[in-house]
Amino acid sequence: MAEITPDHKNIVVLGLTQNGKSSFVNSILRYAQLENSEAPIIGNGSTSQTKDIRKYSTKINIRRYSVRRNGQRTDLTHNSEGSRVVITYDNEGGVASQKYEPLTFKESFDQETGERLLITQEFQQNIRRLQAGLVPDIPEPSGCFVKLNMYDTPGLSDSAGIKDLERDFIKQGYREIEAKEAATKCTRNLIDEKHKLSIINAVNKMQVLHGVCIVVRDGKNFGQELKELKSLVEPFRSISPNLNFYMIHTRVTNITMFQAKTLNRIRMSEEFFKLRATHFFVNNEPDLGDDEHEGDPLSQHFANRVLSDFLFELAEAPGVKVGTLQYQKADRILEEVVASSLRIYSSYLESTNRSLREKIQELQIKKRPYIQKSELYDKELEELRLKRSSIDTRERVLVGEDGYDITVGFFRSAHTVTFSILTDTPIRHVEYSPTNHHDIRWDKESEGIGGFKSNPKLTVYNGEFKARVTAFSYKSDLEEDKISSIASQMNSISELRDRQSKEIKRFQQRIDEAKSEIRENLLF
């Protein structure tokens, strides 16, 4: 079923591994965080961050960034041909002037092939001088916002795991050179095909696609990088001739993004892919400063300005309906390589799963003594709980009494008797005999319920009878020391039981990880 996301712009981020896809997504989310402190942050750009397709949804209020020179608003940018452009504005915001500095080339020929080459010539005006005196304005809200669904995809040419796989092949009897070749083929070719298929499957679930971001990194062999990306880009060309492509050039700075060799990437990529794309040079690591320095305002300005340009472009981008992308099979040679790799890799996975099952059995054996100890501690705790519950009760227990034989003659004055009971435990209840009637009156004001003594008074007006006071405590009061001792024992045993539980949990986590790896291997 197609994935419906009303009002959202759906973009797919493609690229080779470690080229900055996740860092680019991170930059967008960090830009959003300037308005929304709850925006998520992912990745750090140092290693391959994405093994599965991840979706990030966010709403961004786009800001306008501008700079001034001598108080006059100025803009430094590039056009679609790679020319540098300096724009100045009048006081009303209209364009006062535009100065273009186009790319220039020197013709040369490859000495071996005779192929005609165009060597990019650097711009005449030094970029540092061109940026000298530029002062960033405070960013202003544009009133425009965009809601994004960004799909961060696994990178191609992922070499992660080659060394581990190589060692495993050596254990299976492969020679070192054979193991290295087999590991490389398995890891790169097979996993690349798997990643392509997962990307296509994810896109096929979308109803509308608004753009494809092709992330390439500055500093790499650009021509080789384009070749490796071609098989990933080609399926998207079949969606619609109106699909928007964005070339995201990462790892640039506010200096390198305006150098000729960098801007020449626009021409090179469009000649190679034979498609029109909008190019953005993204500084995903601007100089934000730290505790020792304030950072570079121009670095921050151009990093955010480019992201604003990208978001403005995306906000206006029409979507195209997604039909069914076809998975393009590799060429015959690559198919043979992949098939061979698949056989080797299947054998490797079977061996790996056997080892994992043996590991699970070993872990379960190691876990068993901890389970037995934990069960023993649980039994001891239950026995102590029962013992404590039998004595930690509010059952009344007699703890003291006092009494008198009283005779008061008729017409005599009232006679008052004071009773005294001292206890070692709190008095919870007091009973009086006889109870009040017209010839006697109990004064209970000082009886001391809750204390350790009781001194009630009895005033007698007439009669002959035996008076008695009895005091009671709870059973838990009398067994306080035992209860405290039991609680201490239970705490000690609980700590021991918790240690066993942690070990059981640790073993179980390793068992679950091994089982998960087996399931993943079976699905491959």
C-alpha positions in Angstrom: 0.0 0.0 0.0 1.3 3.4 -0.9 2.5 5.6 2.0 0.3 8.7 2.2 1.8 11.8 3.9 -0.5 14.8 3.2 1.3 18.1 2.8 4.8 16.6 3.3 7.6 16.8 0.9 9.1 13.3 0.4 12.8 13.3 -0.5 15.2 10.4 -0.8 18.8 10.8 0.1 21.2 8.7 -1.9 25.0 8.3 -2.0 28.0 6.2 -1.3 28.9 5.2 2.2 30.6 7.8 4.4 29.9 10.5 1.9 27.8 12.5 4.4 24.2 11.4 3.7 23.4 11.2 7.4 25.4 14.3 8.1 23.3 16.2 5.5 20.1 15.0 7.1 21.6 15.9 10.4 22.3 19.5 9.1 18.7 19.8 8.1 17.5 18.7 11.5 19.9 21.0 13.2 18.6 23.8 11.1 15.1 22.9 12.2 16.3 22.7 15.8 17.0 26.4 15.8 13.2 26.8 15.8 12.3 23.6 17.5 14.5 22.4 20.4 12.9 18.9 20.2 14.1 18.2 16.6 16.1 14.9 16.6 19.9 14.9 15.9 21.5 11.8 14.3 24.9 10.7 13.0 28.3 12.3 13.2 29.7 11.8 9.7 32.8 9.8 10.9 31.6 6.4 10.0 28.8 4.8 8.0 25.7 5.7 10.0 22.9 4.1 8.0 22.5 0.3 7.6 18.8 0.5 7.0 16.4 3.1 5.5 15.4 5.6 8.1 12.6 8.1 7.8 12.8 11.5 9.5 9.8 13.8 9.6 10.1 17.4 10.6 8.5 20.8 10.1 10.9 23.7 9.3 10.3 27.4 9.4 12.7 28.7 6.8 14.8 31.8 7.6 16.4 34.3 5.3 20.1 34.9 5.5 21.9 37.9 4.2 25.3 39.7 4.5 26.3 43.3 4.1 29.5 45.1 3.0 29.8 48.7 4.3 26.2 48.6 5.3 24.9 47.6 1.8 23.1 44.3 1.5 25.2 41.9 -0.7 24.9 38.3 -1.8 27.6 35.9 -3.0 26.4 32.8 -4.8 26.7 30.8 -8.0 24.4 30.1 -10.9 23.5 26.8 -12.6 26.5 27.0 -14.9 29.0 27.3 -12.1 29.7 31.0 -12.4 30.3 33.0 -9.3 27.8 35.8 -8.9 28.1 38.9 -6.7 24.7 40.7 -6.2 24.2 44.0 -4.5 20.8 45.4 -3.4 19.4 48.9 -3.1 17.6 50.2 0.0 14.3 48.9 -1.2 15.6 45.4 -1.6 15.8 45.5 -5.4 18.9 44.3 -7.3 21.3 47.2 -7.9 24.0 45.2 -9.7 25.1 41.7 -10.6 28.7 40.7 -11.4 29.4 37.3 -13.0 32.7 35.5 -13.1 32.3 32.4 -15.3 34.3 29.2 -15.2 37.2 29.1 -17.7 39.0 26.1 -19.0 42.3 25.3 -20.6 42.3 22.6 -23.3 44.6 19.7 -23.0 44.9 16.1 -24.3 45.5 12.8 -22.6 49.0 11.6 -23.7 48.0 8.0 -23.8 44.5 8.1 -25.3 44.5 11.4 -27.0 41.3 12.3 -25.4 40.5 16.0 -25.2 40.5 17.3 -21.7 39.3 20.6 -20.2 41.4 21.8 -17.3 39.5 24.1 -14.9 41.2 27.4 -14.3 40.8 29.1 -11.0 38.8 32.4 -10.8 40.9 35.5 -11.1 39.5 37.1 -7.9 40.7 35.5 -4.7 37.7 34.2 -2.7 39.1 35.3 0.6 39.4 38.9 -0.7 35.9 38.6 -2.1 34.5 37.6 1.3 36.5 40.2 3.2 34.4 42.8 4.9 31.2 40.7 4.6 29.1 40.9 7.9 26.2 38.6 8.4 22.8 40.1 9.2 20.6 38.6 11.9 18.5 35.9 10.2 14.9 36.8 9.6 11.8 34.6 9.4 10.5 34.3 5.9 7.0 33.3 6.8 7.5 30.2 4.7 7.7 26.7 6.1 8.1 23.2 4.7 7.2 19.8 6.2 9.6 17.1 5.2 9.8 13.3 5.1 13.5 12.6 4.6 14.5 9.0 3.8 18.1 8.4 4.7 19.3 5.3 2.7 22.2 2.8 3.1 25.3 3.8 1.2 26.9 1.9 -1.7 30.4 0.6 -1.7 30.1 -0.2 2.0 33.4 -1.9 3.0 32.4 -2.4 6.6 32.9 -6.0 7.7 35.4 -7.0 5.0 38.2 -7.7 7.5 36.0 -9.8 9.7 34.6 -11.7 6.7 38.1 -12.2 5.4 39.2 -13.8 8.7 36.2 -16.1 8.6 37.0 -17.3 5.1 40.6 -18.0 6.2 39.3 -20.2 9.0 37.3 -22.1 6.4 40.5 -23.0 4.5 40.8 -20.2 2.0 44.2 -18.8 1.1 44.7 -15.2 2.2 44.4 -13.7 -1.3 41.3 -15.8 -2.0 39.7 -14.9 1.3 40.3 -11.2 0.7 38.8 -11.4 -2.9 35.8 -13.4 -1.7 35.2 -11.1 1.3 35.4 -8.0 -0.9 33.0 -9.4 -3.5 30.5 -10.6 -0.9 30.5 -7.4 1.1 30.5 -4.8 -1.6 28.7 -6.4 -4.6 26.1 -8.4 -2.8 25.3 -5.9 -0.1 25.2 -3.1 -2.8 22.5 -5.0 -4.7 20.7 -5.7 -1.4 20.8 -1.9 -0.6 19.5 -0.9 -4.1 16.6 -3.3 -3.8 15.7 -2.0 -0.3 15.8 1.6 -1.5 13.5 0.8 -4.5 11.1 -1.1 -2.3 10.9 1.9 0.1 10.2 4.3 -2.8 7.6 2.0 -4.2 5.6 2.5 -1.0 5.4 6.2 -1.5 2.5 7.8 -3.3 4.3 11.0 -4.3 8.0 11.8 -4.5 9.2 15.4 -4.5 13.0 15.0 -4.9 16.0 12.8 -5.0 19.1 14.1 -3.2 22.4 12.7 -4.6 25.0 13.3 -2.0 28.7 13.5 -3.2 31.6 14.4 -1.0 34.3 17.0 -1.8 37.8 15.7 -1.8 37.1 12.3 -3.4 37.7 11.2 -7.0 34.6 12.8 -8.4 34.6 10.9 -11.7 34.9 7.5 -10.0 32.2 8.5 -7.5 29.8 9.4 -10.3 30.3 6.0 -11.9 29.6 4.2 -8.7 26.4 6.2 -8.2 25.0 5.7 -11.7 23.4 2.3 -11.0 21.7 3.9 -8.0 20.4 7.0 -9.8 19.2 5.2 -13.0 16.0 3.7 -11.6 14.7 7.1 -10.6 14.9 8.5 -14.1 12.0 6.2 -15.1 9.6 7.7 -12.6 9.0 11.0 -14.5 11.0 13.5 -16.6 9.7 16.1 -14.1 11.3 14.5 -11.1 13.5 16.9 -9.2 17.1 15.9 -8.7 19.3 17.8 -6.2 23.1 17.3 -6.1 24.3 17.8 -2.6 28.0 18.4 -2.4 29.2 17.9 1.2 32.3 18.6 3.2 32.8 22.0 1.6 33.6 25.3 3.4 32.6 28.9 2.8 35.9 29.1 0.9 36.0 25.9 -1.2 32.3 26.2 -2.2 33.3 29.2 -4.4 36.4 27.7 -5.9 36.5 26.8 -9.6 37.3 23.1 -9.1 34.3 22.8 -6.8 31.8 24.6 -9.0 33.1 22.7 -12.0 31.4 19.7 -10.4 28.1 21.1 -11.7 29.2 20.6 -15.4 30.9 17.3 -14.7 27.9 15.7 -13.0 25.3 16.9 -15.6 27.4 15.7 -18.5 27.8 12.3 -16.8 24.2 11.7 -15.7 22.7 13.6 -18.7 20.1 15.2 -16.4 19.4 18.6 -15.0 19.8 19.0 -11.3 20.0 21.8 -8.8 23.3 21.9 -7.0 23.9 22.8 -3.4 27.3 23.0 -1.7 26.7 22.1 1.9 29.1 22.8 4.7 27.8 20.2 7.1 30.6 21.0 9.6 30.6 24.8 10.0 32.8 26.5 12.5 30.4 26.8 15.4 33.1 27.7 17.9 33.8 26.2 21.3 34.8 27.2 24.8 38.1 28.7 23.4 36.8 30.7 20.4 33.6 32.1 19.0 33.6 30.4 15.7 33.5 31.8 12.2 30.3 33.9 11.5 30.8 33.6 7.7 31.2 29.8 7.9 27.9 29.6 9.9 26.2 32.1 7.5 27.0 30.3 4.3 26.2 26.9 5.8 22.7 28.0 6.9 22.1 30.1 3.7 22.7 27.1 1.5 20.3 25.1 3.6 17.7 27.9 3.3 18.1 27.9 -0.5 17.6 24.2 -0.6 14.5 24.4 1.6 13.0 27.3 -0.4 13.6 25.2 -3.6 12.0 22.2 -2.0 9.0 24.1 -0.6 8.0 25.0 -4.2 8.9 21.6 -5.7 5.9 19.8 -7.3 5.6 16.1 -6.5 5.4 13.3 -9.1 3.4 10.2 -8.7 5.4 7.1 -8.0 4.5 4.1 -10.1 6.6 1.0 -9.7 10.4 1.3 -9.9 12.0 -1.6 -11.6 15.0 -3.2 -10.0 17.7 -3.0 -12.7 19.8 -6.1 -12.7 23.5 -5.8 -12.9 25.3 -6.6 -16.2 26.2 -10.2 -17.0 29.7 -10.0 -15.6 28.4 -8.5 -12.4 25.6 -11.0 -12.3 28.2 -13.8 -12.4 30.2 -12.1 -9.7 27.1 -11.6 -7.5 26.0 -15.2 -8.1 29.4 -16.5 -7.2 29.5 -14.2 -4.2 26.0 -15.4 -3.2 27.2 -19.0 -3.2 30.2 -18.2 -1.1 28.3 -15.9 1.2 25.5 -18.5 1.7 28.2 -21.0 2.7 29.7 -18.5 5.0 26.2 -17.7 6.5 25.6 -21.4 7.1 28.9 -21.8 8.9 28.2 -18.6 10.8 24.8 -19.8 11.9 26.3 -23.1 13.1 28.8 -21.2 15.2 26.0 -19.0 16.5 23.9 -21.9 17.5 26.8 -23.5 19.3 27.4 -20.1 21.0 23.8 -20.0 22.1 24.1 -23.5 23.7 27.3 -22.5 25.4 25.6 -19.3 26.8 22.6 -21.2 28.0 24.8 -23.7 29.8 26.7 -20.8 31.5 23.4 -19.1 32.3 21.9 -22.1 34.0 23.8 -21.9 37.4 22.7 -18.2 37.7 19.1 -19.2 37.2 19.4 -22.0 39.8 20.9 -19.5 42.3 18.3 -17.0 41.5 15.5 -19.5 42.1 17.1 -20.6 45.4 17.2 -16.9 46.5 13.6 -16.5 45.5 12.7 -19.5 47.6 14.6 -18.1 50.6 12.9 -14.7 50.1 9.5 -16.3 50.0 10.2 -18.2 53.3 11.3 -15.0 55.0 8.3 -13.1 53.6 5.9 -15.7 55.1 7.8 -15.6 58.4 7.6 -11.8 58.5 3.9 -11.8 57.6 3.2 -14.1 60.5 4.6 -11.7 63.1 4.2 -8.3 61.4 0.5 -8.1 62.3 -1.9 -5.9 64.3 -2.9 -8.8 66.5 -3.4 -7.4 70.0 -1.1 -8.7 72.8 -1.5 -8.0 76.5 1.5 -6.0 77.8 0.4 -4.6 81.1 -2.4 -4.3 83.7 -3.3 -2.7 87.0 -6.3 -3.0 89.4 -7.9 -2.1 92.7 -10.6 -3.4 95.0 -12.7 -0.3 95.7 -15.4 0.3 98.3 -17.1 3.7 98.7 -19.9 4.1 101.2 -23.2 5.7 100.6 -23.2 9.5 100.9 -19.5 9.6 101.1 -17.5 12.1 99.0 -16.1 11.0 95.6 -13.0 8.7 95.7 -10.4 9.0 93.0 -8.0 6.1 92.1 -5.0 6.5 89.7 -3.8 3.4 87.7 -0.3 3.1 86.3 0.9 0.9 83.5 4.5 1.1 82.1 5.4 -0.9 78.9 8.4 -1.5 76.7 6.3 -1.3 73.6 3.8 1.3 72.3 0.3 1.0 73.8 -2.1 0.6 71.0 -5.3 -0.2 72.9 -6.6 0.1 76.5 -9.6 -1.6 78.1 -11.4 -0.5 81.3 -13.4 -2.5 83.7 -16.0 -1.8 84.8 -17.2 0.6 82.1 -18.8 3.9 82.8 -22.1 4.0 84.7 -23.8 6.5 87.0 -21.6 5.7 90.1 -18.2 5.8 88.4 -16.4 8.0 85.9 -13.1 7.1 84.0 -10.8 10.0 83.2 -8.8 8.9 80.1 -7.2 12.1 79.2 -3.7 10.9 80.3 -4.0 7.3 79.4 -1.2 7.7 76.8 -2.4 5.6 73.8 0.6 5.3 71.4 3.1 5.9 74.2 4.8 3.6 76.6 2.7 4.3 79.8 -0.9 4.8 80.8 -2.2 6.6 83.8 -6.0 6.8 83.7 -8.0 7.9 86.8 -11.2 6.5 88.1 -13.6 8.6 90.2 -16.1 6.5 92.3 -19.2 8.0 93.9 -20.8 4.9 95.4 -20.4 1.1 95.4 -18.1 -1.8 96.0 -16.3 -3.4 93.0 -13.0 -4.4 91.4 -11.5 -1.9 88.9 -9.0 -3.0 86.3 -7.1 -1.5 83.4 -5.4 -3.6 80.7 -3.0 -2.4 78.0 -2.3 -4.0 74.6 0.4 -3.7 71.9 0.5 -5.1 68.4 2.3 -8.3 67.8 4.5 -6.4 65.4 5.6 -4.2 68.3 6.8 -7.1 70.3 8.5 -8.7 67.4 10.2 -5.5 66.1 13.7 -6.8 66.5 12.9 -10.0 64.6 11.1 -8.1 61.9 14.1 -5.8 61.5 16.5 -8.8 61.3 14.3 -10.5 58.7 14.2 -7.3 56.6 18.0 -7.1 56.8 18.3 -10.7 55.6 15.8 -10.1 52.8 17.8 -7.0 51.6 21.0 -9.0 51.5 19.4 -11.9 49.7 17.7 -9.5 47.3 21.1 -7.9 46.4 22.5 -11.4 45.7 19.4 -12.3 43.7 19.7 -9.0 41.7 23.3 -9.8 40.8 22.2 -13.2 39.5 19.4 -11.4 37.5 21.9 -9.0 35.9 24.1 -11.9 34.8 21.0 -13.8 33.5 20.0 -10.7 31.6 23.5 -10.2 30.2 23.6 -13.8 29.0 20.1 -13.6 27.6 21.0 -10.4 25.7 23.9 -12.2 24.0 21.6 -15.1 23.2 19.0 -12.8 21.7 21.6 -11.0 19.7 22.8 -14.3 18.3 19.3 -15.4 17.5 18.6 -12.1 15.8 21.8 -12.5 13.7 20.7 -16.1 12.7 17.2 -14.7 11.7 18.8 -12.0 9.6 21.2 -14.5 8.0 18.3 -16.7 7.1 16.4 -13.8 5.5 19.4 -12.8 3.4 
